[in-house]
XYZ file of C-alpha atoms in Angstrom:
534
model
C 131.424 119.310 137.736
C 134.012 119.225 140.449
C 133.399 117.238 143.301
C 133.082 119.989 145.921
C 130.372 120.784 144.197
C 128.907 117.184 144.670
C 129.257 117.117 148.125
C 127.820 120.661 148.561
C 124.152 118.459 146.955
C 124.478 115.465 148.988
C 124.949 117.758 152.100
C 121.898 119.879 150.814
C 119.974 116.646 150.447
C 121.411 115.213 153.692
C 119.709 118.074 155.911
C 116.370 117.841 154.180
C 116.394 114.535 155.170
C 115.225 112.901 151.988
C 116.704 109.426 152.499
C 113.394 108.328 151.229
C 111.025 109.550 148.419
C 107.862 109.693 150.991
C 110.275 111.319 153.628
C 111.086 114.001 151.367
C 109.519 117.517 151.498
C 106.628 118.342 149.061
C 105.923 121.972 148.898
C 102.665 123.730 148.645
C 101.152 124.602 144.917
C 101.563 127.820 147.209
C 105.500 127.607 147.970
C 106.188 126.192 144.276
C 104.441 129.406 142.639
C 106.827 131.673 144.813
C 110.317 129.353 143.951
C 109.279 129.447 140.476
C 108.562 133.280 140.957
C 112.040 133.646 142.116
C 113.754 131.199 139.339
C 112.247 133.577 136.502
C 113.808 137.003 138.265
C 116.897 135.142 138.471
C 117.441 133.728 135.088
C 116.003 137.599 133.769
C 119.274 138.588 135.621
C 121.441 136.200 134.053
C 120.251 137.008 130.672
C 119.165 140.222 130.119
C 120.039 140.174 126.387
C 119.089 137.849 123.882
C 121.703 134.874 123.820
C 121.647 131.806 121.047
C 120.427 128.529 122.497
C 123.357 127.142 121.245
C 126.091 128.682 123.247
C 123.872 128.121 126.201
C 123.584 124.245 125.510
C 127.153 123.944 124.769
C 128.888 121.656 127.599
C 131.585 124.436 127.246
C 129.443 127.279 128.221
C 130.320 130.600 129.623
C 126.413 131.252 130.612
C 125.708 128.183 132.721
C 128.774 127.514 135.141
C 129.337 126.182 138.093
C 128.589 129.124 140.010
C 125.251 129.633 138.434
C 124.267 126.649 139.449
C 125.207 126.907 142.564
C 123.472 130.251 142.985
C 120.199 128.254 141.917
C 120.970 125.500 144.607
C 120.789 127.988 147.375
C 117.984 129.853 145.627
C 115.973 126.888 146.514
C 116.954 126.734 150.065
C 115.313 123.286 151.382
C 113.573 122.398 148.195
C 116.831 121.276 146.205
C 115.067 117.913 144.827
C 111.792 120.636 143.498
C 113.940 122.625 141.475
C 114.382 120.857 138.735
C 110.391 120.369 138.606
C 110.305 124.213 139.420
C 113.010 125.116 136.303
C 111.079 123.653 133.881
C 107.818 125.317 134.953
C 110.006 128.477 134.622
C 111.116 127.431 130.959
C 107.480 126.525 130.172
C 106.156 130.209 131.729
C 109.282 131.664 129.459
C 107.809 130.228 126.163
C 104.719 131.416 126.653
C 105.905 134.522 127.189
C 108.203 134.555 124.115
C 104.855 132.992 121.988
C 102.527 136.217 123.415
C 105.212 138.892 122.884
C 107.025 138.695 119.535
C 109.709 141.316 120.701
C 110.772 139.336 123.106
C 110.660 136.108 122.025
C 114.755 135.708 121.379
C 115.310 136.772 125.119
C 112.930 134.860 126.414
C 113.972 131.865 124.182
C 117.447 131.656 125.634
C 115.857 132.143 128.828
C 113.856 128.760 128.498
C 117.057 127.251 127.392
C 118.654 128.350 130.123
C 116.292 126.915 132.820
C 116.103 123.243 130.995
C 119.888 123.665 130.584
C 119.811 124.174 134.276
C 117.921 121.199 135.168
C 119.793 119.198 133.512
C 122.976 120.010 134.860
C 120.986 119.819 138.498
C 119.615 116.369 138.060
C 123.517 115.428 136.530
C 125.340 116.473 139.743
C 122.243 115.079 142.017
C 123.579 111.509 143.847
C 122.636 108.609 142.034
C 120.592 107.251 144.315
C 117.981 110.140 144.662
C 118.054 110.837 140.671
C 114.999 107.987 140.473
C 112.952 109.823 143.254
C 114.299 113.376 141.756
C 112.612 112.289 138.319
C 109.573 110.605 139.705
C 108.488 112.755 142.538
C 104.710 113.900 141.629
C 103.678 117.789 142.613
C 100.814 119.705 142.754
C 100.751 123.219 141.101
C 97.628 125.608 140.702
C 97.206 126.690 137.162
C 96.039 130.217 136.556
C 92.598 129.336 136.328
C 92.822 127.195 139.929
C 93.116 124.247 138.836
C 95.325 122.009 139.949
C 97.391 119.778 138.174
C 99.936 116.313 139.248
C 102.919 115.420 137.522
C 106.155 115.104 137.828
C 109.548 116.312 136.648
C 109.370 113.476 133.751
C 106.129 114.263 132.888
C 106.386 117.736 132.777
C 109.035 117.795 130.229
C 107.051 115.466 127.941
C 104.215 117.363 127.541
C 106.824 120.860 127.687
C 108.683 119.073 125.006
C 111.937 119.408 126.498
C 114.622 117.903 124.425
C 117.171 118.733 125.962
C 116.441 116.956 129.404
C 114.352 114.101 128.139
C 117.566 113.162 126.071
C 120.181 113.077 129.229
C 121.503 110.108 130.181
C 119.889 110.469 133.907
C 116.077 111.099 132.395
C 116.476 107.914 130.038
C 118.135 105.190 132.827
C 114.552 106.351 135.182
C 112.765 105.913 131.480
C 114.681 102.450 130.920
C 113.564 101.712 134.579
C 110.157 102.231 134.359
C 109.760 100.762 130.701
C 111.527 97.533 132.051
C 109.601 97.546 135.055
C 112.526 98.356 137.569
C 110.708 101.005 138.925
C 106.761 100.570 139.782
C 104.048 103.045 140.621
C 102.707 102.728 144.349
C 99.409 104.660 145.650
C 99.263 106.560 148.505
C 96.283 106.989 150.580
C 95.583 110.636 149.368
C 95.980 109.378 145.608
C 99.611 110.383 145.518
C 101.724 108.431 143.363
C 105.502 107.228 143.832
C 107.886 105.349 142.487
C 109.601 102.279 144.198
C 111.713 99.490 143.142
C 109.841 96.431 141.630
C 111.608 93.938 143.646
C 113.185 94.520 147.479
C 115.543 91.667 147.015
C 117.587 91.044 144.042
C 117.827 86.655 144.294
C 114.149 86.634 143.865
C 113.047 83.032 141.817
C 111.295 82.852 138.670
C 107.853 82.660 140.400
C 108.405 85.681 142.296
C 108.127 87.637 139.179
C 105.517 85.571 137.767
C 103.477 88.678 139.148
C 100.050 89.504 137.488
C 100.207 92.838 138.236
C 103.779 93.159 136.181
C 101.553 93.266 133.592
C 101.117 97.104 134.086
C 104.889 97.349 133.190
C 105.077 98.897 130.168
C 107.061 96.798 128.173
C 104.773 93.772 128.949
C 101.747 95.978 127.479
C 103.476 96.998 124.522
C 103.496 93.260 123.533
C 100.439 91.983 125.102
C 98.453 95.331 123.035
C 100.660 94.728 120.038
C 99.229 90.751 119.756
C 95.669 92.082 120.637
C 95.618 94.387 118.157
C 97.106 92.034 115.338
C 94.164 89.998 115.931
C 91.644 92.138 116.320
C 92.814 93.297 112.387
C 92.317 89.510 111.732
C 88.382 89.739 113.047
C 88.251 92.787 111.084
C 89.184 91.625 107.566
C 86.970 88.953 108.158
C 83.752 90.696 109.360
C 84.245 92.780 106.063
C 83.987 90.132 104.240
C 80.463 88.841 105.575
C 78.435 91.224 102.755
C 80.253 89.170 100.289
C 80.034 85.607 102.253
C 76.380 86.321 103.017
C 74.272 86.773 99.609
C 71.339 85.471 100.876
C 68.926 88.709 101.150
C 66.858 86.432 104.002
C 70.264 86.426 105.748
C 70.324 89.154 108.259
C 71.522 88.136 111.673
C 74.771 89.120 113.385
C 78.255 87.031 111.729
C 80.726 85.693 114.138
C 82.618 87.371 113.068
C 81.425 90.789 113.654
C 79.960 89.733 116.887
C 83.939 89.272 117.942
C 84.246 92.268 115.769
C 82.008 94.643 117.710
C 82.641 93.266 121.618
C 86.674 94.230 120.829
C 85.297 97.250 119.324
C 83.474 98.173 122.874
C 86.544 97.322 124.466
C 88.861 99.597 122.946
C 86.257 102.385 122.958
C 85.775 101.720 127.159
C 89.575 101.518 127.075
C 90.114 105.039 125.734
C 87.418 106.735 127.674
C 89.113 105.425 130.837
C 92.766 106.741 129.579
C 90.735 110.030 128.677
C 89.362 110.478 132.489
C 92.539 109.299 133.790
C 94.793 111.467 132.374
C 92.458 114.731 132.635
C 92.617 113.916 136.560
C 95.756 113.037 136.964
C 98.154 114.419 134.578
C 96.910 117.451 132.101
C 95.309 117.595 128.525
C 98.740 118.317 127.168
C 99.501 114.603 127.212
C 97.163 114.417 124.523
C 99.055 113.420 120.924
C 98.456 112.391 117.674
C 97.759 108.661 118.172
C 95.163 109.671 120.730
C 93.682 111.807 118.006
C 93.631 108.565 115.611
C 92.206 106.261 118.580
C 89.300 109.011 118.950
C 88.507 108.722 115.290
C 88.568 105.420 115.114
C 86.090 105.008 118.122
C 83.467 107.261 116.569
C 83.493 105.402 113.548
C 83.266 102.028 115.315
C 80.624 103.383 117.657
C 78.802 104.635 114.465
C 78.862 100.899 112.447
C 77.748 99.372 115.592
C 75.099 101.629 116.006
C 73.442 101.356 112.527
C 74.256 97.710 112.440
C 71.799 97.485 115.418
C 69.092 99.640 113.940
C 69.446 97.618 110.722
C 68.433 94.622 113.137
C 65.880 96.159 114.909
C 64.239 98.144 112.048
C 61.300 96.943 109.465
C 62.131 95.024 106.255
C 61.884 98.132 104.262
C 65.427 100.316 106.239
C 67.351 97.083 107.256
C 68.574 96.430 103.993
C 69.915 100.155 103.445
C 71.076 100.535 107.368
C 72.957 97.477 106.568
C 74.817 98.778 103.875
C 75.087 101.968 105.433
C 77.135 100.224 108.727
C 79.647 98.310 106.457
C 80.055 101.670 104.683
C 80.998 103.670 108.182
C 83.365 100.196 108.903
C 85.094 100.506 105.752
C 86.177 104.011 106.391
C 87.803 102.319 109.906
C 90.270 100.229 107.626
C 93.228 102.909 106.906
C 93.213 104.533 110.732
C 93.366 100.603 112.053
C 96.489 99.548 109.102
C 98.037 102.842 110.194
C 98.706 101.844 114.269
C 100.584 98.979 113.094
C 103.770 101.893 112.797
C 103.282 101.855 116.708
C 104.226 98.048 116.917
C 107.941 99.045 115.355
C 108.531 102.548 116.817
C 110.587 100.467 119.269
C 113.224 100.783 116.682
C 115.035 104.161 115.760
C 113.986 104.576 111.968
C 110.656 104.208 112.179
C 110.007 105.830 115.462
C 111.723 108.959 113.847
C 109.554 108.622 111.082
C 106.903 108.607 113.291
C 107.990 111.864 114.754
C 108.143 113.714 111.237
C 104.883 112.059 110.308
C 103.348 113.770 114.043
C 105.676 117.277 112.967
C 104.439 117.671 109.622
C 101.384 117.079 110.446
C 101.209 119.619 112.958
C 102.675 122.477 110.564
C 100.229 121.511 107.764
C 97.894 123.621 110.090
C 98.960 126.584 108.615
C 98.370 125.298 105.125
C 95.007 124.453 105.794
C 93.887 127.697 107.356
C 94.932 129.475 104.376
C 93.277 127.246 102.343
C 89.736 127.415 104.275
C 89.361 130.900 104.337
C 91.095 131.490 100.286
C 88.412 128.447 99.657
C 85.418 130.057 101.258
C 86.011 133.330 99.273
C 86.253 131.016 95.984
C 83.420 128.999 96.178
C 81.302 132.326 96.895
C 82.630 134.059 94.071
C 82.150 131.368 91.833
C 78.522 130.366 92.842
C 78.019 134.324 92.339
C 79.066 134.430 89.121
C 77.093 131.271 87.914
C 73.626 132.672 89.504
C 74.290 136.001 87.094
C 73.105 134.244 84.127
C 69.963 133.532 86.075
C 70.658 129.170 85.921
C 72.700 128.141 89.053
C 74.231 124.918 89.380
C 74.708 122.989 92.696
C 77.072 124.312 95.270
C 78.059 120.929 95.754
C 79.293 121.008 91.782
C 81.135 123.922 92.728
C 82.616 122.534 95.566
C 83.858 119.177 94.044
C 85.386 121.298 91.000
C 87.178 123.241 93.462
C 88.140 120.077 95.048
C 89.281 118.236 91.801
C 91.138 120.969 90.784
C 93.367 121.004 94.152
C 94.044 117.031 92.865
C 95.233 118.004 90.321
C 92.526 117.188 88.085
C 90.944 121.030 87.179
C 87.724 120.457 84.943
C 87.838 123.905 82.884
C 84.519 123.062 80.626
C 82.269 123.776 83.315
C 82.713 127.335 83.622
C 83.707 127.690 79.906
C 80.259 129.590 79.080
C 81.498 132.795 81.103
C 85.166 133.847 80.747
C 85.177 136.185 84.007
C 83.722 132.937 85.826
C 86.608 130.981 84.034
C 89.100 133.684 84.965
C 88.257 133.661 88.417
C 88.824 129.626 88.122
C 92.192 130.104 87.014
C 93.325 132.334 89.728
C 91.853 129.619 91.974
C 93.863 126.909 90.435
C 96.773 129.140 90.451
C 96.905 129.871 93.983
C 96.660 126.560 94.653
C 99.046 125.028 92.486
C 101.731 127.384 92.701
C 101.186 129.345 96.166
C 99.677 127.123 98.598
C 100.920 123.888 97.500
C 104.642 124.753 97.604
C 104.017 126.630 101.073
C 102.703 123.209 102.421
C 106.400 122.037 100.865
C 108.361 124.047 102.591
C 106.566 123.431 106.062
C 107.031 119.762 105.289
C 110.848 120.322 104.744
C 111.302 122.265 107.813
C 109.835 120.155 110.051
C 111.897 116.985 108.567
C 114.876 119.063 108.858
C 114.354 120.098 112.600
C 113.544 116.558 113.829
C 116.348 115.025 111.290
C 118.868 117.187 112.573
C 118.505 116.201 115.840
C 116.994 112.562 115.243
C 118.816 111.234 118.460
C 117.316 114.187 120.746
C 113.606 113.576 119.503
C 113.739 109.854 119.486
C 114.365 109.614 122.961
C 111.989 112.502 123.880
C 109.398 110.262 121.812
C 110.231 107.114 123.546
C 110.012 109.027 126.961
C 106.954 110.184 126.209
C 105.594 106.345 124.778
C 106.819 104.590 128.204
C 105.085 108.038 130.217
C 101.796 107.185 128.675
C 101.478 103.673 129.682
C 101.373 104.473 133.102
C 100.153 108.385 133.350
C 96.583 106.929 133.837
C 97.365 103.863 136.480
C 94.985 101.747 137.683
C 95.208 99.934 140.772
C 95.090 96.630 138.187
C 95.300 96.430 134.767
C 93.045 94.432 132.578
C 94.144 95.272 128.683
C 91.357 95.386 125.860
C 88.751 93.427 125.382
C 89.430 92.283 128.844
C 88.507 95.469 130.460
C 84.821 94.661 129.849
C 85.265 91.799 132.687
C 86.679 94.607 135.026
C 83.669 96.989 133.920
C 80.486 94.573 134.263
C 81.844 91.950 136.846
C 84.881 93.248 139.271
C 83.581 96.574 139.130
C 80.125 95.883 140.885
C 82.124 93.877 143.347
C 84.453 96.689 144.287
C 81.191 99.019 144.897
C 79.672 96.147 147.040
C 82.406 95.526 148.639
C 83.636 99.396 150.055
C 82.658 100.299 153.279
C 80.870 103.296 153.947
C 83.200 106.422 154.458
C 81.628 106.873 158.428
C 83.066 103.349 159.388
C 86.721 103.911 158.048
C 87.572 105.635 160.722
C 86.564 102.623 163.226
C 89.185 100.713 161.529
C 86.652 99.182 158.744
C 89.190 97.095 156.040
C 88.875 99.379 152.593
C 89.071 95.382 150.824
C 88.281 92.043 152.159
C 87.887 88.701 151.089
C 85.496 90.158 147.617
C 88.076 92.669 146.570
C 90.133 92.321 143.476
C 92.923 92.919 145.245
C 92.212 89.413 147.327
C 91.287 86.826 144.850
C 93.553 87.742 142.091
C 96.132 86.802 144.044
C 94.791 83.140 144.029
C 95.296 80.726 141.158
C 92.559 81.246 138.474
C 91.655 82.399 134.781
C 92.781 86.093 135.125
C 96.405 85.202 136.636
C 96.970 83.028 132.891
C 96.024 86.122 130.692
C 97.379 88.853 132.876
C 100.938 86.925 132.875
């Protein structure tokens, strides 16, 4: 971009007055609706007809130009650092529209494009020193249903998906900032959320960073989880072990083990609950992925082992024996979901985090495969247990089901229907459909998805590393105490931060919010927490 057109958005940004992130103007949910209103009419005029992505996304193109964006500059008046957050709540309104209304969707594809192509070129020709606040700057917009939701232009395009801007060299140095700790979050009194430098002085010593609270910096959890979690899948290979250890029937009480086994196992289920509130009040239930799907899982089925495992303690002689076996049945079924988050320990590197990404893609798209196969399945198994209740002798439906089941392995057991040939018929057609229909659709999904995140490997990498260094800090805390010390912060600071509020009538009379008892006060002295939180 020429550099007229660089002074033209310093000058803009000079009259707001935004020489500061908390000096610069936040619109309404109110004022945001109608900018956004006015984006969409104005990239419907720009593209009327269905253009290709790719000639819009082209750094050569004839649809986004200089005076385009200049037009969308002074379309946002005095809320030039907004509308980048406001374009990509146009291109998010576009896809919708393009999902709901399949005649459409190719117009209102490019027009998506178009807006996150926009953005990007925005943020590129913003001045350097505003891009951080640009990127960071949290707003409030009203969802249809009145809700309202925070984030900011960042997280907006994570949970939008936006390739295209996540990938930009300007959206990766604020990533790179915050994963390195450059950038920190700071609370306002309302709850608001900004982003300042870590450090005001750049010849700060050694001890100055020596900061407990740098422990929130993402890159500092990543290894401090990563070391938790290796041990905790120490404890856990050895409290499987105790049925084996322990053959003593008399032999009933809790193992060491699986006393450490169980507390971590609170932890991490506390832990997730808290990231579960957090993000549904401060961010959206879009920022929900597939490793928060696995984490739920595996949380139930701790939850469940730990809850039989106390019954089996608490119950006569007759039950404990069974409960017993029953818990380290539900804790073996824990094993593959806990071996299978050691991928997040390496998706720091390229490879693997891209094969995390097709892993996540595919599946996603095997949804399809397992619709079809539900409803085909349901239709199936009635027709089947039909036919074998004609004779007048009907088998199990759960023999009917496993067949079924067996069959879809590979494994098809033809003797059990070979009494009736229209029952045996009707098996074949199911094994048919299955081997040769459904099984190579789920095939092709798989090789589409590989080949659109392949294709553009770079692109989605750094969209999935934007969206790993987002999540570490979408639900803040004021301090952060990592699993299993989050259960000192529930049953001991906690309490102390309830004692220690004052009541809201007195905060106007100048009543300190923390004193001498807050968290915020003693950490700050030598002890115990300031050596783990390091």
């Amino acid at each position: 971009m020429s550099t007229s057109f660089k002074f033209f958005f310093a000058q803009t940004m000079e009259e707001v007055g935004s020489s500061t992130l908390p000096k610069s103007i936040v619109p309404t949910p109110e004022t945001l609706a109608k900018l956004i209103k006015r984006l969409r009419i104005l990239t419907s005029t720009l593209l009327p007809l269905e253009v290709h992505p790719t000639s819009i996304n082209d750094p050569t193109s004839r649809v986004i130009t200089p005076k385009v964006i200049y037009t969308y500059i002074e379309a946002a008046g005095n809320l030039v650092e907004a509308l980048p957050y406001c374009l990509l709540r146009a291109r998010r309104d576009f896809m919708i529209e393009a999902n709901r209304n399949a005649a459409d969707y190719g117009e209102n594809r490019g027009r998506a494009v178009a807006c996150e192509v926009l953005a990007r070129r925005i943020v590129h020709n913003a001045p350097v020193d505003r891009i951080p606040a640009i990127l960071s700057s949290r707003y409030k917009y009203r969802q249809s249903d009145g809700d309202i939701e925070f984030s900011s232009v960042i997280e907006l395009a994570i949970d939008t998906h936006s390739i295209i801007f996540l990938s930009s060299s300007e959206a990766q140095d604020v990533i790179n900032s915050l994963w390195r700790g450059d950038l920190v979050q700071k609370w306002d009194e309302d709850l608001t959320v900004h982003y300042v430098p870590a450090y005001d002085r750049v010849d700060s010593s050694f001890w100055d960073h020596l900061d407990p609270s740098r422990i929130a910096v993402p890159r500092y959890q990543n290894a401090l989880r990563i070391v938790i979690w290796l041990f905790f899948l120490i404890v856990y290979s050895q409290a499987v072990r105790e049925p084996l250890d322990r053959l003593d029937p008399l032999y009933h009480h809790l193992d060491g083990w699986e006393i450490v086994l169980y507390v971590m196992a609170l932890a991490f289920i506390f832990e997730d609950l808290h990231n579960i509130y957090k993000t549904l009040r401060f961010a959206t239930w879009r920022a929900f992925g597939f490793w928060h799907f696995v984490a739920s899982i595996t949380d139930v089925l701790l939850l469940t082992a730990l809850i039989l495992r106390a019954f089996s303690l608490a119950s006569s002689e007759g039950n404990r024996d069974q409960l017993r076996l029953h818990s380290f049945q539900v804790l073996s079924f824990v094993a593959p979901l806990i071996w299978m988050k050691l991928v997040t320990v390496f998706d720091g590197h390229k490879y693997i985090g891209t094969l995390q990404i097709c892993i996540a893609r595919m599946l996603r798209e095997s949804g399809i495969f397992f619709a079809l196969l539900s409803i085909l399945g349901l239709g199936f198994v009635q027709g089947l247990y039909a036919l074998d209740a004609a004779d007048g002798q009907v088998d199990s439906m759960t023999e009917v089901m496993h067949v079924m089941v067996q069959s879809l392995l590979q494994s098809p057991n033809y003797d059990m229907f070979s009494g009736s040939r229209v029952t045996l018929t009707l098996y074949y057609f199911w094994n048919v459909v299955t081997a040769l229909i459904l099984i190579n659709v789920l095939i092709s999904l798989f090789a589409s998805a590989y080949s659109d995140v392949v294709n553009d490997a770079e692109a989605h990498y750094l969209a999935f590393f934007a969206g790993k260094t987002v999540a570490m800090i979408r639900a803040p805390d004021t301090h952060v105490y990592p699993a299993p010390f989050n259960l000192v912060e529930i049953f001991f600071v906690a309490p102390l931060e309830l004692v220690d509020q004052c009541p809201h009538t007195r905060m106007a009379d100048g009543c300190p919010r923390r004193s001498f008892l807050s968290p915020s006060t003693y950490l700050k002295v030598p002890s115990l927490m300031r050596f783990y939180r390091v």
